[in-house]
Coordinates of C-alpha atoms in Angstrom, one line a residue:
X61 CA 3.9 13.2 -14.7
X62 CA 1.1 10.3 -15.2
X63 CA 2.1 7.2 -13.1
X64 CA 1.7 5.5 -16.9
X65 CA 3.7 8.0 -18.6
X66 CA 7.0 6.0 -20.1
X67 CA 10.4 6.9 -19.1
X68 CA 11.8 10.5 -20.7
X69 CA 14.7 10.0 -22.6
X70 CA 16.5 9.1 -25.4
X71 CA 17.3 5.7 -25.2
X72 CA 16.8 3.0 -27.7
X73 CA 13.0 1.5 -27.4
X74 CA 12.3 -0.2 -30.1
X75 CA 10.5 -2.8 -27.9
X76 CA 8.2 -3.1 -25.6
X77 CA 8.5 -3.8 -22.0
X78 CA 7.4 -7.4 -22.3
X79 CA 10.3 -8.4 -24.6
X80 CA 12.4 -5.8 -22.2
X81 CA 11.8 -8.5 -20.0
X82 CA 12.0 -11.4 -21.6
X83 CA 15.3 -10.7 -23.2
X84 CA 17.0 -10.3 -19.3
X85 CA 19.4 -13.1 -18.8
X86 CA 21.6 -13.7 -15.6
X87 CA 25.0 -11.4 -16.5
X88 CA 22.9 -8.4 -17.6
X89 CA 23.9 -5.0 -16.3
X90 CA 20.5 -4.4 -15.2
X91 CA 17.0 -4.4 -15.5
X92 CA 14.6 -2.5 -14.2
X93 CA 10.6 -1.7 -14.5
X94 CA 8.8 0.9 -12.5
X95 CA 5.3 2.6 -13.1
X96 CA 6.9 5.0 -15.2
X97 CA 8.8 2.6 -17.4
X98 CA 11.0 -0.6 -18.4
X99 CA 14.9 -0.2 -18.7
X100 CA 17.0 -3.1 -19.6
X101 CA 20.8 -2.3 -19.9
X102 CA 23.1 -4.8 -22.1
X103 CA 26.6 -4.1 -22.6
X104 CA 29.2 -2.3 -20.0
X105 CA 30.4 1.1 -21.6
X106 CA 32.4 1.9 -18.2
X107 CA 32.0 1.7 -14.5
X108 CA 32.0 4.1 -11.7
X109 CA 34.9 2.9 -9.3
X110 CA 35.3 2.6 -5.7
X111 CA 33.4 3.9 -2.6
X112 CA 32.3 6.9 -1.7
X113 CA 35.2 9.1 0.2
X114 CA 33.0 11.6 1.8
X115 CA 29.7 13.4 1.7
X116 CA 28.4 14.1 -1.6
X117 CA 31.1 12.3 -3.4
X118 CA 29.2 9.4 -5.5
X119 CA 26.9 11.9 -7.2
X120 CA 30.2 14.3 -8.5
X121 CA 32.0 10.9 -9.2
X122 CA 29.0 9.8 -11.7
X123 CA 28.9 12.9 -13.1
X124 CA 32.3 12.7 -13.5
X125 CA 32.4 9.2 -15.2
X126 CA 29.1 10.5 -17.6
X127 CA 31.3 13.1 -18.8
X128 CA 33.8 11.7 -20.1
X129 CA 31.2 8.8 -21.7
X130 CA 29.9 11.7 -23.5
X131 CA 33.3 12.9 -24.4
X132 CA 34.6 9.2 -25.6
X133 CA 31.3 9.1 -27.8
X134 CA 28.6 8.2 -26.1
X135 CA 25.2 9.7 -27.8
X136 CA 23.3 9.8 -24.2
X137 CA 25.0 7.8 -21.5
X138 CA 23.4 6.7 -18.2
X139 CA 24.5 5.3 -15.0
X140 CA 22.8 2.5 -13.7
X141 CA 23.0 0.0 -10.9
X142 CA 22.8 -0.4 -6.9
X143 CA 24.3 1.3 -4.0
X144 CA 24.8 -0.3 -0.9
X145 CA 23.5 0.1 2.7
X146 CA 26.8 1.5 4.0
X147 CA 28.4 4.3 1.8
X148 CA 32.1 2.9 2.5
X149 CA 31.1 -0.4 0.6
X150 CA 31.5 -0.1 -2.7
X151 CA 28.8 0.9 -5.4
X152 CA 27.8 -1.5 -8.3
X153 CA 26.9 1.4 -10.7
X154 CA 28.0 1.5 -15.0
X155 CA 27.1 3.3 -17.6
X156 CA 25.6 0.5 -20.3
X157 CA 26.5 0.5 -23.8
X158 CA 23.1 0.1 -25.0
X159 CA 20.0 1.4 -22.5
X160 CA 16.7 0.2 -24.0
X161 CA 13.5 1.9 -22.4
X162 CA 10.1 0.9 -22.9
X163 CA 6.3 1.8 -21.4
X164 CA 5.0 0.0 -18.2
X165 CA 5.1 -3.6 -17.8
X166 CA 1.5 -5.7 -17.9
X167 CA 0.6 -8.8 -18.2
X168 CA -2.4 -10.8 -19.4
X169 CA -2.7 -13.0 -16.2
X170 CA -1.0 -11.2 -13.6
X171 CA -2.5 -13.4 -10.7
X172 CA -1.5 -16.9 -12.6
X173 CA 0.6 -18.7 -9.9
X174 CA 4.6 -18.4 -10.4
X175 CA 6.2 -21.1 -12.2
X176 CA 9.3 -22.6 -10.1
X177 CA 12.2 -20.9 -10.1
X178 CA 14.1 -23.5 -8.4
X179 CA 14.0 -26.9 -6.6
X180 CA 13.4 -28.2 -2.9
X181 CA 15.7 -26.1 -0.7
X182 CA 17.2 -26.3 2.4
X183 CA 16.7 -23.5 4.4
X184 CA 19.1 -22.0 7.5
X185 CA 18.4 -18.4 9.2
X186 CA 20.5 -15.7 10.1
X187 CA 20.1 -15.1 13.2
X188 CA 17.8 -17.9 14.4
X189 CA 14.1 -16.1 15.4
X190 CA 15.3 -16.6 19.3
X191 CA 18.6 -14.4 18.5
X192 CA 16.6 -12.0 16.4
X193 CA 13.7 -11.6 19.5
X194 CA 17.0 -10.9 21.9
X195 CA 18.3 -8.2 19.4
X196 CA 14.9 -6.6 19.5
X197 CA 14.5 -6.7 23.6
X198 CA 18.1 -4.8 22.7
X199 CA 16.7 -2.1 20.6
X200 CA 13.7 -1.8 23.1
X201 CA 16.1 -1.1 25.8
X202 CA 17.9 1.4 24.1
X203 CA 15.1 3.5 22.6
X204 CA 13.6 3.2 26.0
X205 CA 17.2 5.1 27.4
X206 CA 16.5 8.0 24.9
X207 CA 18.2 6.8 21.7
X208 CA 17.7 5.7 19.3
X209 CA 13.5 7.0 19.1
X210 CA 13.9 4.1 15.9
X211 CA 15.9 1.3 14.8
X212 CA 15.4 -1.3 11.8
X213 CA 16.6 -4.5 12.6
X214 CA 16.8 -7.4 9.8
X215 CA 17.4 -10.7 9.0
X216 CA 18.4 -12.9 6.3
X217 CA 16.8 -16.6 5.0
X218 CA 19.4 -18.5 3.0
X219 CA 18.2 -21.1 0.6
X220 CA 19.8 -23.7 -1.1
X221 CA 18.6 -25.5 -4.3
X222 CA 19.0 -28.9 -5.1
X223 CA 19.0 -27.2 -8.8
X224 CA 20.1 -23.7 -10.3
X225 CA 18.0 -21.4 -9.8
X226 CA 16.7 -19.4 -12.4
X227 CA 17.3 -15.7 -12.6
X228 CA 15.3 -15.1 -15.5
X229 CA 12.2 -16.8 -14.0
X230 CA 12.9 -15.1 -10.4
X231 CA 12.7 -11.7 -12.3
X232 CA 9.6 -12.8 -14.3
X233 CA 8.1 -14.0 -11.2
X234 CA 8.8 -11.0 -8.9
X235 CA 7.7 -8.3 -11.9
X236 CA 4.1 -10.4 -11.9
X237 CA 3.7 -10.4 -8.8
X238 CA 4.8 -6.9 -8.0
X239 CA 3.0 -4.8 -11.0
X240 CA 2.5 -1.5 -9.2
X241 CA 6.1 -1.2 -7.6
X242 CA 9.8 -1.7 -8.9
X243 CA 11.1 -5.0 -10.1
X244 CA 14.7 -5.0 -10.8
X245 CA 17.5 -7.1 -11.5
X246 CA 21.5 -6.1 -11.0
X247 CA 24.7 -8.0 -11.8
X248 CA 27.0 -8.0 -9.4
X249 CA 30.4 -9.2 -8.8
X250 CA 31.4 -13.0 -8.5
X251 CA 28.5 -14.4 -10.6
X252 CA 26.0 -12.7 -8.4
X253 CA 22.4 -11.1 -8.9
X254 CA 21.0 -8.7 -7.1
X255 CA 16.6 -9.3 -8.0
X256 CA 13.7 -7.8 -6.4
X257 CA 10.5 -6.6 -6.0
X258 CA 10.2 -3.3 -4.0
X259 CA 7.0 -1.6 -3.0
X260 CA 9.1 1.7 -2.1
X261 CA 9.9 4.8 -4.1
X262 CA 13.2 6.4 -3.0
X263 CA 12.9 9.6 -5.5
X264 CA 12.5 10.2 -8.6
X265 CA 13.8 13.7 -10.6
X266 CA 11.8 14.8 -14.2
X267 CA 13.3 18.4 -15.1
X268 CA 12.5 20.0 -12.2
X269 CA 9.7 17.7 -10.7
X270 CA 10.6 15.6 -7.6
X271 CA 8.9 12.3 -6.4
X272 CA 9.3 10.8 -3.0
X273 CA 7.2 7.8 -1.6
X274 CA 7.8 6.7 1.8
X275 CA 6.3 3.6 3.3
X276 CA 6.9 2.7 7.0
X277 CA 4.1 0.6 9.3
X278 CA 2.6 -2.4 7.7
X279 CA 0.2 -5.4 7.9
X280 CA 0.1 -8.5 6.8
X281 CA -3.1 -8.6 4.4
X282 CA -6.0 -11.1 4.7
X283 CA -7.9 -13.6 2.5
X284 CA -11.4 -12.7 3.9
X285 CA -12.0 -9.4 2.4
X286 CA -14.1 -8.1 5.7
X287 CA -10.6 -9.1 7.9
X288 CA -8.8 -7.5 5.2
X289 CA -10.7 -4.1 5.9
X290 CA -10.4 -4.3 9.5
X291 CA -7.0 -4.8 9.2
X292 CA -6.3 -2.1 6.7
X293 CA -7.9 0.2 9.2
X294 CA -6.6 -0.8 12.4
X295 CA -3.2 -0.1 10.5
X296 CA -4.4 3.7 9.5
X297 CA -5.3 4.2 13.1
X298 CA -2.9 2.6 14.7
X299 CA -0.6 5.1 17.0
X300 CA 2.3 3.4 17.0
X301 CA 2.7 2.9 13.3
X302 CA 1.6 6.2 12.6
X303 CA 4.6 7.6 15.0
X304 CA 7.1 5.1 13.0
X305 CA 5.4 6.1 9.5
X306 CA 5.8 10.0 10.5
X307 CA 9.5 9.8 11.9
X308 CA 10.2 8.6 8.2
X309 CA 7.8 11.3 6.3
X310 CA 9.5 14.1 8.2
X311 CA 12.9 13.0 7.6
X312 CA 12.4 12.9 4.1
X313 CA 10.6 16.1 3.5
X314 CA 13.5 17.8 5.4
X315 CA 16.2 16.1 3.7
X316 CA 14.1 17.0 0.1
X317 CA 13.2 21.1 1.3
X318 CA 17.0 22.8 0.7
X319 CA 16.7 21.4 -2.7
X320 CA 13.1 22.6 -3.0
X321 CA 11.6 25.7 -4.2
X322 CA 8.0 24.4 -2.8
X323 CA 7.1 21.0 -1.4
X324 CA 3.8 19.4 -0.9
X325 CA 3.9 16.9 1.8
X326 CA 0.0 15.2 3.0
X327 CA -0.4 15.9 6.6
X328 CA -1.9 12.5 6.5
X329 CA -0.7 9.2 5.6
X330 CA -3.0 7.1 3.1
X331 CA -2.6 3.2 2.9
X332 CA -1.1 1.6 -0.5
X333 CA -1.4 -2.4 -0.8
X334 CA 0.7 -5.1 -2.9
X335 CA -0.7 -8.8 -2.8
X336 CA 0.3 -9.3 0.8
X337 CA 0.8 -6.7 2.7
X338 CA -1.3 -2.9 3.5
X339 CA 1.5 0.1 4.3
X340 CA 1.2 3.4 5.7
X341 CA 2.2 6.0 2.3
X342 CA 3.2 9.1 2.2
X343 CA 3.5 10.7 -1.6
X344 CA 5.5 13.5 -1.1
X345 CA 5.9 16.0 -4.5
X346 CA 8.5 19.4 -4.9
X347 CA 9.5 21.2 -7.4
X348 CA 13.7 22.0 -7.7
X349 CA 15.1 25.2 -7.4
X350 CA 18.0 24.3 -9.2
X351 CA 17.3 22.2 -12.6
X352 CA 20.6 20.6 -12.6
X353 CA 20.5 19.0 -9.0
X354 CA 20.5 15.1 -10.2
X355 CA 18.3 12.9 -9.1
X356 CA 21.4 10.8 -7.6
X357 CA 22.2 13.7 -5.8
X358 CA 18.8 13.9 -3.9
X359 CA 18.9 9.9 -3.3
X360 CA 22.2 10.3 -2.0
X361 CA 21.3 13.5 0.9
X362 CA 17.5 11.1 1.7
X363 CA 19.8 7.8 1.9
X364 CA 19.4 5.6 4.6
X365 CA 15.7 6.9 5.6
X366 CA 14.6 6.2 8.8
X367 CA 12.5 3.6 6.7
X368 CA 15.4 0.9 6.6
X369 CA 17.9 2.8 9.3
X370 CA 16.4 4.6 12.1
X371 CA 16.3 7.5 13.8
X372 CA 18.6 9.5 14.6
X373 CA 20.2 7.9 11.9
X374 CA 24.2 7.8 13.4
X375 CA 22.7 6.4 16.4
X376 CA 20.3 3.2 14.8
X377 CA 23.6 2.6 12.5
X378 CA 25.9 2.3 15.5
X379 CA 22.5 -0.3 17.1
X380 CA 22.5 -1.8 13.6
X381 CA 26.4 -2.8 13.6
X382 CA 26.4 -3.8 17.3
X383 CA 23.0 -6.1 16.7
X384 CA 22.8 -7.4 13.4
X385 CA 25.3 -10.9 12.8
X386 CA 25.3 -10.4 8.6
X387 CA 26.8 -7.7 6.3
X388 CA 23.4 -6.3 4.5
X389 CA 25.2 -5.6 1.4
X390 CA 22.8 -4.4 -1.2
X391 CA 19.9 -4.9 1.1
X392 CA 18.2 -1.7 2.1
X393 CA 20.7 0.4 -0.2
X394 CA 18.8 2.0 -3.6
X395 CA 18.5 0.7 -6.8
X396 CA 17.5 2.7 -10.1
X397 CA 18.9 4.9 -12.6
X398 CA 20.5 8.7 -13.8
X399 CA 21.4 9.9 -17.0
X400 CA 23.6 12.9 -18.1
X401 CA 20.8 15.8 -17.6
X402 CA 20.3 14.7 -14.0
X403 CA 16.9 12.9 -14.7
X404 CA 16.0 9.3 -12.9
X405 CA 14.4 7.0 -10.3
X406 CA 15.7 5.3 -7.6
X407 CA 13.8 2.8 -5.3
X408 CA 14.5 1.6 -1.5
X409 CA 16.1 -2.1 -2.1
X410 CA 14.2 -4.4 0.1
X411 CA 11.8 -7.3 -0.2
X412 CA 15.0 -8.2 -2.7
X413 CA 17.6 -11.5 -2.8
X414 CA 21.1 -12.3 -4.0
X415 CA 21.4 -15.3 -6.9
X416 CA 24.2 -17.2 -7.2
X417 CA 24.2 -20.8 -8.7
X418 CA 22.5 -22.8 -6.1
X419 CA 22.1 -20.1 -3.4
X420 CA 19.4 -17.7 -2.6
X421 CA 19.7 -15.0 0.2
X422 CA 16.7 -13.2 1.1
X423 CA 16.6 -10.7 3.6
X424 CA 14.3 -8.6 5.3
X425 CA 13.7 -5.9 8.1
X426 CA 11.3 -4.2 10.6
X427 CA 10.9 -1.2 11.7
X428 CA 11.6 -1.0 16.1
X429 CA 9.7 2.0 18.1
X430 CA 8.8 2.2 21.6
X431 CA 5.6 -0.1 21.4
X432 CA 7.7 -2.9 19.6
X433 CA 7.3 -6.1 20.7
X434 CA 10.1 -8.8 20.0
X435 CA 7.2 -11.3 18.4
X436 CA 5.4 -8.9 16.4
X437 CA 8.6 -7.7 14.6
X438 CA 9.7 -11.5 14.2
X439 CA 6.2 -12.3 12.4
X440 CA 6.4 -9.1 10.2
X441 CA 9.7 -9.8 9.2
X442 CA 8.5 -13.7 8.3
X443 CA 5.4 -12.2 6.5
X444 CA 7.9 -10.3 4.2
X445 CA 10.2 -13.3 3.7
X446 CA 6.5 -15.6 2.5
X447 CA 5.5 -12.6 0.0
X448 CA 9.0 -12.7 -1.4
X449 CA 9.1 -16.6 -1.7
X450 CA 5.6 -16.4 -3.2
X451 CA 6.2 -14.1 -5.2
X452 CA 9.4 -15.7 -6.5
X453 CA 7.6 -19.3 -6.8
X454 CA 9.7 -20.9 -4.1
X455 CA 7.7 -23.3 -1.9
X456 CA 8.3 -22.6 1.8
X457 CA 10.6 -24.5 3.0
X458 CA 10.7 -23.7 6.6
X459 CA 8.0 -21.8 8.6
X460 CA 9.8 -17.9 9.0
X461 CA 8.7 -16.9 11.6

């Protein structure tokens, strides 16, 4: 399939993405626009309830809740929505009443500077950059001992507005900014919004054709195009971020291969860029044995990749709980979509925020290997939060890193 192909199904799409987009509003089920196509869900039809109880249980409950949507009526239901970092939190994830699909987003002026999407803030950090150097000396030590080999350690900028801010022109901001990747928007419970930008492909499922994109090692990009090049290929040859990029490729090229009857996987990774940022890529392609394996189903055996966990995975989750101070929530969970014949996309949620009122709460992460320095992760983790809050239109209020 042709990265400007539109989305393959059934749903209503009478309009184009543009007006997909412009007709978001905070309270929406969901919007969401990849290279492949614009969705925007309005209405709630039902919900899929409660966490997962085991292994393999949220892609045989959404089936489950599909089902009977086709049953009560429902011409060709989908399930759409966000699923968390850790699989015993619950999943925001409904089928929409109406599902509108359109053809790529563009725009006439995609490098026009944001309009504001809120006022001055006041800025706090969670955990201060001195806590979140110690927790990184922690991981260090650790990986050092033998385990984890890799562990993603985050943190979270929370803003406050002396106005509301806008959703709508968060969303409008992120998707202009963000024009190659996956800009989505998800209500959630208690007035929230879960908005973002992400550069990262989880999987995506057509018939039998399976899409997988992992990023892992970045750098923050340059305004003098010849330092722009250097550092574009300092990244490429850069050992330890081609060790960190690897450890995720392999993981999910052996979490794709059971469902696989061939998979293609580059023996070498290529670099990809967004506005601010260069990262090491990996586009990983397979074909399914089985045509009915769901695209949820494969998101569900690749989630967390080592991308926003770690590795061994049981291990960097036991480092994450111990370390980190914040619940992640949404953060570093999946966003995206699957309808009733198993077809859909579903990105990595980061360089994403939750909206509510006044309130902004960004977060972002950073990949820790042996080579890892506490400063270096700090800075990468601040050059994420300024490409969000550019992105978004919010002037800096604090320096983050």
């Amino acid at each position: 399939m042709s990265g400007n192909e539109a989305l393959r199904c059934d749903f209503d799409s009478a309009a184009s993405a543009s007006q997909l987009l412009g007709n978001h509003r905070a309270g929406s089920p969901f919007f969401f626009a990849s290279p492949r196509g614009t969705l925007l869900a309005q209405g709630v039809h039902s919900r899929v309830a409660g966490p997962a109880t085991e292994p393999g249980d949220l892609p045989q409950r959404v089936a489950r809740t599909l089902a009977l949507a086709r049953k009560s009526g429902h011409s060709n239901p989908a399930v759409v929505g966000a699923i968390p970092f850790d699989p015993a939190t619950p999943a925001q994830l409904v089928v929409a009443r109406t599902l509108h699909s359109a053809g790529r987003l563009s725009f006439d002026r995609p490098h026009q500077a944001p309009e504001p999407a809120a006022g001055d803030c006041a800025a706090r950090m969670v955990p201060e950059p001195a806590e979140y150097r110690r927790g990184v000396e922690t991981a260090l030590e650790r990986i050092a001992g033998g385990s984890p080999a890799k562990v993603v350690l985050s943190r979270t900028l929370e803003l406050t507005s002396d106005t509301p801010i806008s959703v709508e022109r968060l969303l409008y901001n992120l998707a202009r900014h963000n024009p190659q990747g996956y800009s989505f928007a998800v209500d959630l419970p208690g007035g929230r919004t879960l908005i973002g930008a992400s550069p990262e492909l989880l999987v995506s499922k057509s018939g039998r054709q399976v899409v997988a994109n992992p990023l892992a090692g970045s750098a923050a990009r340059s305004a003098d195009p010849v330092e722009d090049q250097r550092r574009a290929e300092a990244l490429l040859a850069s050992a330890k971020d081609r060790h960190e990029h690897a450890v995720v490729a392999d993981a999910v090229a052996a979490a794709l291969r059971p469902y696989c009857r061939w998979l293609d996987v580059p023996a070498e990774p290529s670099l990809i860029q967004t506005r601010t940022l260069w990262h090491l890529s990996t586009e990983i392609r397979g074909e399914l044995t089985d045509y009915a394996t769901s695209s949820l189903t494969l998101a569900s055996a690749l989630h967390p990749t080592p991308a926003v966990c770690g590795h061994p995975t049981a291990e960097a989750r036991a480092l994450i709980g111990e370390v980190e101070t914040f619940d992640r929530g949404f953060f570093t969970g999946m966003v995206g979509w699957c309808d009733a014949i198993g077809d859909g996309e579903w990105a990595v949620t980061i360089r994403c925020a939750e909206v509510e009122g006044h309130k902004l709460r960004l977060f972002a992460g950073a990949g820790i290997v042996a080579g890892s320095t506490p400063e270096k992760e700090l800075a990468e983790t601040g050059a994420k939060f300024r490409t969000m809050l550019n992105g978004m239109g919010i002037r800096h209020p604090v320096e983050t890193a």
